[in-house]
Tab-separated table of C-alpha atoms in Angstrom:
chain	number	residue	atom	x	y	z
A	227	MET	CA	103.577	82.626	115.157
A	228	HIS	CA	106.138	85.228	116.020
A	229	GLU	CA	107.489	84.894	119.593
A	230	VAL	CA	108.125	88.089	121.712
A	231	VAL	CA	110.536	88.190	124.577
A	232	ASN	CA	111.145	90.487	127.428
A	233	PRO	CA	114.492	92.215	126.523
A	234	PHE	CA	115.902	92.143	129.892
A	235	ASP	CA	115.896	88.286	130.601
A	236	LEU	CA	114.858	87.224	127.111
A	237	SER	CA	112.100	85.119	128.546
A	238	VAL	CA	109.221	84.565	126.078
A	239	ILE	CA	106.120	86.751	127.068
A	240	GLY	CA	103.678	86.199	124.151
A	241	SER	CA	103.387	85.710	120.367
A	242	VAL	CA	101.485	87.124	117.420
A	243	PRO	CA	100.485	85.787	114.034
A	244	THR	CA	102.686	86.347	111.075
A	245	HIS	CA	101.626	87.347	107.626
A	246	ASP	CA	102.548	86.199	104.212
A	247	TRP	CA	102.192	88.381	100.986
A	248	GLU	CA	98.893	86.458	100.044
A	249	ALA	CA	97.379	87.739	103.362
A	250	VAL	CA	99.031	91.360	103.076
A	251	ASP	CA	97.650	91.526	99.267
A	252	ALA	CA	94.189	90.609	100.457
A	253	PHE	CA	94.217	93.403	103.266
A	254	LEU	CA	95.422	95.938	100.756
A	255	ALA	CA	92.756	94.887	98.089
A	256	ARG	CA	89.963	95.384	100.665
A	257	ALA	CA	91.550	98.727	101.941
A	258	LYS	CA	91.458	100.002	98.329
A	259	GLU	CA	87.878	98.716	97.833
A	260	LEU	CA	86.746	100.469	101.159
A	261	SER	CA	88.430	103.727	99.860
A	262	GLU	CA	86.754	103.888	96.443
A	263	ASP	CA	83.379	102.885	97.918
A	264	ARG	CA	81.961	106.084	99.432
A	265	THR	CA	78.865	104.477	100.692
A	266	ALA	CA	81.171	102.411	103.070
A	267	TRP	CA	82.779	105.494	104.438
A	268	LYS	CA	82.464	105.958	108.080
A	269	LYS	CA	80.366	109.207	108.981
A	270	PRO	CA	82.349	111.471	111.381
A	271	HIS	CA	80.238	110.863	114.441
A	272	GLU	CA	80.721	107.323	113.841
A	273	ARG	CA	84.473	107.554	113.940
A	274	ALA	CA	84.311	109.670	116.881
A	275	ALA	CA	82.162	107.144	118.813
A	276	ILE	CA	84.431	104.357	118.020
A	277	LEU	CA	87.669	106.254	119.279
A	278	HIS	CA	85.529	107.423	122.467
A	279	ARG	CA	84.686	103.699	123.157
A	280	ALA	CA	88.335	102.680	122.370
A	281	MET	CA	89.618	105.341	124.868
A	282	GLU	CA	87.375	104.147	127.605
A	283	ILE	CA	88.553	100.681	127.114
A	284	MET	CA	92.239	101.731	127.302
A	285	LYS	CA	91.473	103.608	130.587
A	286	ASP	CA	90.026	100.494	131.950
A	287	ARG	CA	93.102	98.573	130.751
A	288	ARG	CA	95.747	101.292	131.814
A	289	ASP	CA	97.785	99.162	134.221
A	290	HIS	CA	97.679	96.090	131.960
A	291	LEU	CA	98.929	98.106	129.020
A	292	ALA	CA	101.637	99.635	130.956
A	293	MET	CA	102.942	96.439	132.187
A	294	GLN	CA	102.832	95.178	128.409
A	295	VAL	CA	104.739	98.113	127.240
A	296	ALA	CA	107.367	97.526	130.077
A	297	ALA	CA	107.530	93.542	129.497
A	298	GLU	CA	107.991	93.816	125.662
A	299	GLY	CA	109.875	97.094	125.262
A	300	GLY	CA	112.190	97.454	128.313
A	301	LYS	CA	110.679	100.830	129.252
A	302	PRO	CA	110.402	101.199	132.908
A	303	LEU	CA	107.281	100.962	134.562
A	304	ILE	CA	107.185	104.305	135.800
A	305	ASP	CA	107.648	105.831	132.303
A	306	ALA	CA	105.420	103.086	130.739
A	307	ARG	CA	102.470	104.379	132.628
A	308	VAL	CA	103.042	107.940	131.327
A	309	GLU	CA	103.180	106.598	127.747
A	310	VAL	CA	99.875	104.808	128.278
A	311	ASP	CA	98.353	108.127	129.577
A	312	ARG	CA	99.759	109.789	126.562
A	313	ALA	CA	98.124	107.383	124.097
A	314	ILE	CA	94.881	107.646	125.970
A	315	ASN	CA	95.104	111.329	125.513
A	316	GLY	CA	96.136	110.966	121.987
A	317	MET	CA	92.738	109.206	121.376
A	318	GLU	CA	90.947	112.305	122.748
A	319	LEU	CA	92.920	114.440	120.437
A	320	CYS	CA	91.966	112.497	117.421
A	321	ILE	CA	88.276	112.870	118.484
A	322	HIS	CA	88.721	116.754	118.664
A	323	GLU	CA	90.432	116.771	115.303
A	324	ILE	CA	87.311	115.172	113.449
A	325	GLY	CA	85.583	118.371	114.453
A	326	SER	CA	88.714	120.334	112.978
A	327	LEU	CA	88.790	118.623	109.558
A	328	LYS	CA	87.334	121.649	107.461
A	329	GLY	CA	88.124	123.318	104.492
A	330	THR	CA	88.124	127.264	103.811
A	331	GLU	CA	86.724	129.680	101.411
A	332	ILE	CA	88.889	130.680	98.364
A	333	PRO	CA	88.343	134.253	97.452
A	334	MET	CA	87.003	134.884	93.794
A	335	GLY	CA	86.788	138.262	91.928
A	336	ILE	CA	90.230	139.251	92.855
A	337	THR	CA	90.693	139.312	89.061
A	338	PRO	CA	88.007	139.633	86.205
A	339	ALA	CA	88.506	135.877	85.575
A	340	GLY	CA	86.961	134.857	88.977
A	341	ASP	CA	83.752	137.061	88.621
A	342	GLY	CA	80.692	135.496	89.555
A	343	ARG	CA	82.022	132.373	91.245
A	344	LEU	CA	82.077	131.146	94.743
A	345	ALA	CA	84.740	128.474	95.786
A	346	TRP	CA	85.492	126.596	98.877
A	347	THR	CA	87.224	123.409	99.986
A	348	SER	CA	86.618	120.343	102.080
A	349	ARG	CA	88.534	117.598	103.485
A	350	GLU	CA	88.256	113.794	102.388
A	351	PRO	CA	90.357	110.743	103.535
A	352	ILE	CA	93.290	110.286	101.328
A	353	GLY	CA	92.987	106.577	100.947
A	354	PRO	CA	94.737	103.405	102.322
A	355	VAL	CA	97.323	104.056	104.871
A	356	VAL	CA	100.402	101.610	105.510
A	357	ALA	CA	102.356	102.484	108.719
A	358	VAL	CA	105.603	100.946	109.863
A	359	SER	CA	106.463	101.470	113.491
A	360	ALA	CA	109.482	101.465	115.941
A	361	PHE	CA	109.851	99.789	119.182
A	362	ASN	CA	110.652	102.528	121.519
A	363	HIS	CA	107.032	103.532	122.406
A	364	PRO	CA	105.081	100.300	121.412
A	365	LEU	CA	101.728	101.865	122.217
A	366	ASN	CA	101.829	105.443	121.945
A	367	LEU	CA	103.571	105.525	118.351
A	368	ILE	CA	101.081	103.084	117.068
A	369	VAL	CA	98.229	105.546	118.353
A	370	HIS	CA	99.801	108.432	116.430
A	371	GLN	CA	100.002	106.306	113.123
A	372	VAL	CA	96.696	104.440	113.403
A	373	ALA	CA	94.313	106.658	115.491
A	374	PRO	CA	94.571	109.566	112.814
A	375	ALA	CA	93.768	107.265	110.059
A	376	VAL	CA	90.478	105.951	111.877
A	377	ALA	CA	89.729	109.633	112.586
A	378	THR	CA	90.150	110.940	108.998
A	379	GLY	CA	88.246	107.615	107.647
A	380	CYS	CA	91.126	105.948	106.133
A	381	PRO	CA	91.588	102.222	106.285
A	382	VAL	CA	94.937	101.153	107.825
A	383	ILE	CA	97.476	98.490	108.066
A	384	VAL	CA	100.288	98.666	110.454
A	385	LYS	CA	103.295	96.860	111.022
A	386	PRO	CA	104.976	97.207	114.376
A	387	ALA	CA	108.637	96.616	115.208
A	388	GLY	CA	109.232	92.826	115.596
A	389	ASP	CA	110.631	93.284	119.019
A	390	THR	CA	107.274	95.059	120.308
A	391	PRO	CA	104.179	93.871	118.355
A	392	LEU	CA	101.986	93.018	121.454
A	393	SER	CA	100.764	96.530	122.287
A	394	CYS	CA	100.145	97.172	118.732
A	395	PHE	CA	97.937	94.123	118.099
A	396	GLU	CA	96.071	94.786	121.256
A	397	PHE	CA	95.354	98.319	120.395
A	398	ILE	CA	93.972	97.154	117.069
A	399	ASP	CA	91.714	94.707	118.826
A	400	ILE	CA	90.641	97.394	121.175
A	401	LEU	CA	89.612	99.496	117.924
A	402	HIS	CA	87.629	96.408	116.909
A	403	GLU	CA	86.019	95.814	120.108
A	404	ALA	CA	84.940	99.429	120.023
A	405	GLY	CA	82.964	98.878	116.889
A	406	LEU	CA	85.452	99.470	114.129
A	407	PRO	CA	85.067	96.749	111.461
A	408	LYS	CA	88.149	94.666	111.281
A	409	GLU	CA	88.746	95.325	107.587
A	410	TRP	CA	89.256	98.900	108.502
A	411	ALA	CA	92.378	98.248	110.486
A	412	LYS	CA	94.804	95.437	110.589
A	413	ALA	CA	98.012	94.644	112.191
A	414	VAL	CA	100.606	92.658	110.422
A	415	VAL	CA	104.089	91.166	111.239
A	416	THR	CA	105.772	90.041	108.114
A	417	PRO	CA	109.084	89.245	106.499
A	418	ARG	CA	111.281	92.117	105.205
A	419	ASP	CA	110.609	91.294	101.746
A	420	VAL	CA	106.887	91.287	102.250
A	421	SER	CA	107.178	94.493	104.156
A	422	SER	CA	108.994	96.125	101.339
A	423	LYS	CA	106.470	95.047	98.779
A	424	MET	CA	103.589	96.140	100.968
A	425	VAL	CA	105.017	99.632	101.139
A	426	ALA	CA	105.786	99.944	97.401
A	427	ASP	CA	102.267	98.807	96.490
A	428	PRO	CA	100.593	101.518	94.199
A	429	ARG	CA	97.217	100.719	96.281
A	430	VAL	CA	98.917	102.701	99.369
A	431	ALA	CA	97.911	106.276	99.404
A	432	PHE	CA	99.923	107.204	102.528
A	433	PHE	CA	103.000	105.791	104.018
A	434	SER	CA	103.848	106.586	107.744
A	435	PHE	CA	107.389	105.331	108.904
A	436	ILE	CA	109.186	105.710	112.334
A	437	GLY	CA	112.432	104.072	112.535
A	438	SER	CA	116.039	104.433	111.331
A	439	ALA	CA	117.216	106.765	108.709
A	440	GLY	CA	118.723	103.885	106.651
A	441	VAL	CA	115.372	101.968	106.387
A	442	GLY	CA	113.044	105.046	106.182
A	443	TRP	CA	114.884	106.699	103.262
A	444	SER	CA	115.187	103.221	101.415
A	445	LEU	CA	111.467	102.706	101.665
A	446	ARG	CA	110.573	105.903	100.466
A	447	SER	CA	112.698	105.481	97.459
A	448	GLN	CA	110.520	102.423	96.664
A	449	LEU	CA	107.226	104.212	97.087
A	450	ALA	CA	104.876	104.185	94.029
A	451	PRO	CA	104.132	107.376	92.264
A	452	GLY	CA	101.531	109.352	94.010
A	453	THR	CA	102.137	107.856	97.571
A	454	ARG	CA	102.444	110.447	100.237
A	455	CYS	CA	104.583	109.905	103.115
A	456	ALA	CA	105.894	111.055	106.581
A	457	LEU	CA	109.159	109.817	108.036
A	458	GLU	CA	110.413	110.215	111.656
A	459	HIS	CA	114.136	108.992	112.191
A	460	GLY	CA	116.590	110.034	114.781
A	461	GLY	CA	119.043	112.724	115.881
A	462	VAL	CA	121.877	113.227	117.834
A	463	ALA	CA	120.394	115.972	119.917
A	464	PRO	CA	122.544	118.760	120.879
A	465	VAL	CA	122.093	120.810	124.057
A	466	ILE	CA	123.957	124.197	124.972
A	467	VAL	CA	124.492	124.931	128.664
A	468	ASP	CA	125.775	128.530	129.109
A	469	LYS	CA	127.560	130.114	132.307
A	470	SER	CA	124.220	131.631	133.412
A	471	ALA	CA	122.283	128.384	133.604
A	472	ASP	CA	120.660	127.284	136.644
A	473	LEU	CA	122.369	124.036	137.129
A	474	ALA	CA	120.408	123.018	140.085
A	475	SER	CA	117.330	122.657	137.734
A	476	ALA	CA	119.321	121.664	134.585
A	477	VAL	CA	121.118	118.409	135.953
A	478	PRO	CA	117.879	116.606	136.868
A	479	SER	CA	116.356	117.657	133.449
A	480	LEU	CA	119.383	116.529	131.447
A	481	VAL	CA	119.662	113.386	133.324
A	482	LYS	CA	116.195	112.514	132.712
A	483	GLY	CA	116.452	113.781	128.989
A	484	GLY	CA	119.577	111.671	128.335
A	485	PHE	CA	118.925	108.278	130.457
A	486	TYR	CA	114.767	108.156	129.983
A	487	HIS	CA	114.234	104.646	128.326
A	488	SER	CA	118.041	104.266	128.458
A	489	GLY	CA	118.625	106.642	125.671
A	490	GLN	CA	116.418	104.807	123.212
A	491	VAL	CA	114.425	108.205	122.232
A	492	CYS	CA	114.967	109.807	118.816
A	493	VAL	CA	115.518	113.371	120.550
A	494	SER	CA	117.365	111.963	123.624
A	495	VAL	CA	120.002	114.355	124.974
A	496	GLN	CA	123.062	112.953	123.525
A	497	ARG	CA	125.579	115.977	122.906
A	498	VAL	CA	125.979	118.608	125.840
A	499	PHE	CA	127.975	121.655	125.049
A	500	ALA	CA	128.544	123.249	128.375
A	501	HIS	CA	130.560	126.565	128.758
A	502	SER	CA	134.067	125.888	130.425
A	503	ALA	CA	133.347	128.131	133.339
A	504	ILE	CA	130.803	125.603	134.528
A	505	ILE	CA	131.519	122.385	133.003
A	506	ASP	CA	133.384	120.749	135.886
A	507	GLU	CA	130.450	121.609	138.167
A	508	LEU	CA	128.046	120.400	135.749
A	509	ALA	CA	129.873	117.144	135.158
A	510	SER	CA	130.317	116.447	138.850
A	511	ALA	CA	126.467	117.136	139.519
A	512	MET	CA	125.552	114.933	136.736
A	513	VAL	CA	127.938	112.051	137.621
A	514	GLU	CA	126.339	111.977	141.081
A	515	GLU	CA	122.753	111.831	139.804
A	516	VAL	CA	123.572	109.264	137.054
A	517	LYS	CA	125.266	107.054	139.572
A	518	LYS	CA	121.993	106.767	141.511
A	519	LEU	CA	119.958	105.437	138.606
A	520	LYS	CA	118.694	102.097	139.213
A	521	VAL	CA	119.188	99.572	136.215
A	522	GLY	CA	117.059	96.450	135.976
A	523	ASN	CA	113.932	94.549	134.658
A	524	ALA	CA	111.496	97.445	133.476
A	525	ILE	CA	108.740	95.725	134.938
A	526	HIS	CA	109.911	96.472	138.549
A	527	GLU	CA	108.751	99.662	140.142
A	528	ASP	CA	112.150	100.834	141.316
A	529	THR	CA	113.831	100.449	137.718
A	530	GLU	CA	114.656	103.661	136.155
A	531	CYS	CA	116.881	102.390	133.322
A	532	GLY	CA	115.977	99.208	131.685
A	533	PRO	CA	117.550	96.857	129.008
A	534	LEU	CA	118.378	97.765	125.531
A	535	ILE	CA	116.145	96.408	123.204
A	536	ARG	CA	118.476	93.482	122.014
A	537	PRO	CA	121.899	92.192	123.287
A	538	LYS	CA	123.597	93.134	120.206
A	539	GLU	CA	122.676	96.910	120.759
A	540	CYS	CA	124.128	96.528	124.210
A	541	ASP	CA	127.358	95.043	122.555
A	542	ARG	CA	127.396	98.050	119.820
A	543	VAL	CA	127.006	100.825	122.633
A	544	ALA	CA	129.985	99.068	124.463
A	545	GLN	CA	131.986	99.221	121.325
A	546	TRP	CA	131.101	103.064	120.565
A	547	VAL	CA	132.211	103.859	124.291
A	548	ASP	CA	135.313	101.972	124.358
A	549	GLU	CA	136.276	103.483	120.920
A	550	ALA	CA	135.615	106.995	122.233
A	551	VAL	CA	137.768	106.499	125.452
A	552	SER	CA	140.505	104.963	123.511
A	553	ALA	CA	140.371	107.984	121.305
A	554	GLY	CA	140.831	110.416	124.204
A	555	ALA	CA	137.510	110.815	125.851
A	556	THR	CA	137.385	110.934	129.760
A	557	LEU	CA	135.173	108.345	131.101
A	558	LEU	CA	133.273	110.095	133.953
A	559	CYS	CA	130.917	107.178	134.952
A	560	GLY	CA	129.580	103.948	133.589
A	561	GLY	CA	131.334	102.619	130.605
A	562	LYS	CA	130.564	98.943	131.066
A	563	LYS	CA	128.041	96.302	130.286
A	564	LEU	CA	126.071	95.128	133.371
A	565	SER	CA	124.780	92.137	131.740
A	566	ASP	CA	124.147	90.803	128.082
A	567	THR	CA	121.106	93.177	127.882
A	568	THR	CA	121.994	96.016	130.210
A	569	TYR	CA	124.547	98.897	129.849
A	570	ALA	CA	125.634	101.246	132.704
A	571	PRO	CA	124.477	104.754	132.386
A	572	THR	CA	127.512	106.509	131.086
A	573	LEU	CA	128.911	110.053	130.878
A	574	LEU	CA	131.736	110.853	128.463
A	575	LEU	CA	133.786	114.146	128.621
A	576	ASN	CA	135.221	115.686	125.446
A	577	PRO	CA	135.125	112.661	123.192
A	578	PRO	CA	136.684	113.547	119.835
A	579	ALA	CA	134.459	115.318	117.214
A	580	ASP	CA	134.954	112.446	114.847
A	581	ALA	CA	134.258	109.697	117.469
A	582	THR	CA	131.021	107.648	116.695
A	583	VAL	CA	129.527	108.722	119.772
A	584	SER	CA	129.914	112.457	118.587
A	585	GLN	CA	128.803	111.675	114.997
A	586	ASN	CA	125.931	109.247	115.286
A	587	GLU	CA	122.820	108.564	117.220
A	588	VAL	CA	123.965	106.295	120.206
A	589	PHE	CA	120.486	105.131	121.160
A	590	GLY	CA	121.722	104.039	124.469
A	591	PRO	CA	122.424	105.255	127.863
A	592	VAL	CA	125.297	107.488	126.811
A	593	VAL	CA	125.690	111.351	127.012
A	594	CYS	CA	128.543	113.074	126.025
A	595	LEU	CA	129.730	116.375	127.453
A	596	TYR	CA	131.925	119.081	125.522
A	597	SER	CA	133.608	122.229	126.931
A	598	TYR	CA	133.274	125.369	124.873
A	599	THR	CA	134.524	128.889	125.257
A	600	ASP	CA	132.865	130.334	122.115
A	601	VAL	CA	129.165	129.617	122.054
A	602	ASP	CA	129.277	130.132	118.070
A	603	ALA	CA	131.999	127.371	117.820
A	604	ALA	CA	129.686	125.123	120.051
A	605	ILE	CA	126.743	125.831	117.712
A	606	ALA	CA	128.709	125.211	114.638
A	607	GLN	CA	129.942	121.594	116.036
A	608	ALA	CA	126.322	121.074	116.976
A	609	ASN	CA	125.206	121.820	113.343
A	610	SER	CA	127.921	119.757	111.791
A	611	LEU	CA	126.069	116.637	111.264
A	612	ASP	CA	123.793	115.603	108.562
A	613	VAL	CA	120.697	115.025	111.244
A	614	SER	CA	118.482	117.684	112.850
A	615	PHE	CA	115.703	117.245	115.153
A	616	GLN	CA	115.031	118.759	118.456
A	617	ALA	CA	117.521	120.874	120.461
A	618	ALA	CA	117.830	122.617	123.897
A	619	VAL	CA	119.380	125.338	125.566
A	620	TYR	CA	119.958	126.160	129.329
A	621	THR	CA	120.279	129.795	130.248
A	622	ASN	CA	119.006	132.599	132.209
A	623	ASP	CA	120.162	134.935	129.581
A	624	LEU	CA	117.239	135.909	127.088
A	625	ALA	CA	119.533	136.951	124.474
A	626	GLY	CA	121.657	134.010	124.588
A	627	ALA	CA	118.480	131.844	124.383
A	628	MET	CA	117.467	133.611	121.238
A	629	HIS	CA	120.962	133.587	119.755
A	630	THR	CA	120.950	129.657	120.166
A	631	TYR	CA	117.358	129.428	118.882
A	632	ARG	CA	118.101	131.490	115.694
A	633	HIS	CA	121.451	129.767	114.946
A	634	ILE	CA	121.132	126.116	115.853
A	635	ASN	CA	119.905	123.696	113.346
A	636	ALA	CA	116.858	122.240	114.792
A	637	SER	CA	112.901	121.798	114.030
A	638	ALA	CA	112.152	122.893	117.760
A	639	VAL	CA	114.354	124.269	120.639
A	640	MET	CA	113.680	123.815	124.210
A	641	VAL	CA	114.668	126.576	126.785
A	642	ASN	CA	115.772	125.148	130.133
A	643	ASP	CA	114.136	121.852	129.387
A	644	HIS	CA	115.574	118.829	127.521
A	645	SER	CA	115.576	118.083	123.950
A	646	ALA	CA	113.137	115.028	124.496
A	647	PHE	CA	110.291	117.183	125.602
A	648	ARG	CA	107.114	116.463	123.611
A	649	THR	CA	103.480	116.895	123.799
A	650	ASP	CA	101.342	114.975	121.355
A	651	TRP	CA	99.510	117.842	119.712
A	652	MET	CA	102.846	119.929	118.941
A	653	PRO	CA	104.446	119.578	115.542
A	654	PHE	CA	107.276	116.802	115.864
A	655	ALA	CA	109.563	116.716	112.649
A	656	GLY	CA	113.032	115.660	111.617
A	657	LEU	CA	114.971	117.976	109.282
A	658	LYS	CA	117.729	116.839	106.979
A	659	THR	CA	118.300	113.262	107.129
A	660	SER	CA	116.225	112.845	110.587
A	661	GLY	CA	112.856	112.735	108.650
A	662	HIS	CA	110.326	114.055	106.184
A	663	GLY	CA	107.052	115.709	106.803
A	664	VAL	CA	105.637	116.650	110.082
A	665	GLY	CA	104.231	114.421	113.088
A	666	GLY	CA	101.992	115.322	115.933
A	667	ILE	CA	98.256	114.083	115.788
A	668	PRO	CA	96.682	117.342	114.340
A	669	TYR	CA	99.598	117.407	111.764
A	670	THR	CA	99.184	113.658	110.870
A	671	CYS	CA	95.416	113.805	110.514
A	672	HIS	CA	95.939	116.851	108.059
A	673	GLU	CA	98.352	114.599	106.023
A	674	MET	CA	96.082	111.745	105.976
A	675	THR	CA	93.289	113.839	104.112
A	676	ILE	CA	92.880	115.508	100.857
A	677	GLU	CA	91.786	119.090	100.209
A	678	LYS	CA	89.088	118.927	97.682
A	679	MET	CA	87.793	122.186	95.938
A	680	ILE	CA	84.316	123.271	94.461
A	681	VAL	CA	83.826	126.158	92.295
A	682	ILE	CA	80.289	127.200	91.465
A	683	LYS	CA	79.589	129.768	88.605
A	684	SER	CA	76.387	131.699	88.985
């Protein structure tokens, strides 16, 4: 059995079974059989009914699921409840997408070669799905990877993060309770070599990955020919704050975007480029708000920043901050471990461009402020990294907003909102080394199907 601990006090809170290659091989074999036996495919109304029943079960267990997210993942309970609500809404989105999985007519007769023909497409499940997930949203990420497979009729095997498997295993159990045969959805915890072998198996039709870039790109390189994939990695999210920005609304937004889940979010605010005319006022206001954040055990109602997922991550963040301060950054607040598992919410002013906190995703409660006088130079610095995901700009100048939108490297730009904003139906995509493919429930449902054409000559 694999034990799971609360990342704040490292107390054991549960366990899940582990799986060797023999078990995974059997799951893959059965998934392949189900995909090839069209008589075994679930009808659309059957898939919708299963997802609807599962959604109702999740509603009934909302408080339990939220507490579980907080206990195993360290996400504050106030935010864990939001995650559960999003997961429930994600189920509804998947039900809706079942009715949207349709093809299109292909025009014929545009050239003489097409005369006398009628053509259209329909959508079919792509086949067995293998998903590997991350720790930071232990229920909602699983819903994003698994529920679209159920909606589209694909058998799915999901490997949650070893730190946070409880929510995943419970979600799979809920699907089974709702009527999905167990062979159609399996949760596994495996050693790394078994995971790699599972992902690389030629029976896998679609691979979904959420996690670090190094692991994601490595696994992609091991995929069998023909396996399609979607990879979601991290970024070092840049934010532009110009001198016209409304700081009264920008400050709480930036603090939430930077310190939500202690910065353990792939599009968390990390690099804030503020005009020199307002940076002192912005920094002072942010320090005031950041110092108010309550750090503690995520299962407590008043906690706003929970622990980092593992003690070694706390040590890593401390090392990065100490390095930046030694290199010339001004420590505005924080900058210290509060315990083996928690780190004080930290603001740094003008760390060097080559400092680790300026170059790499910190995935911790650290936000860096940089002063600029030329917005194009700030955008150039924002664009200088090999990552690109979501970005933001705070401004009351429409021309300035559009200038940043057009010139900053990002798949999405938020105007007067933080970079971590997301709804579960919008496209969510990392560019460059930040990912491959497009997430978001409608887009994932599309990726888990193939478009099949029929051409009739008459």
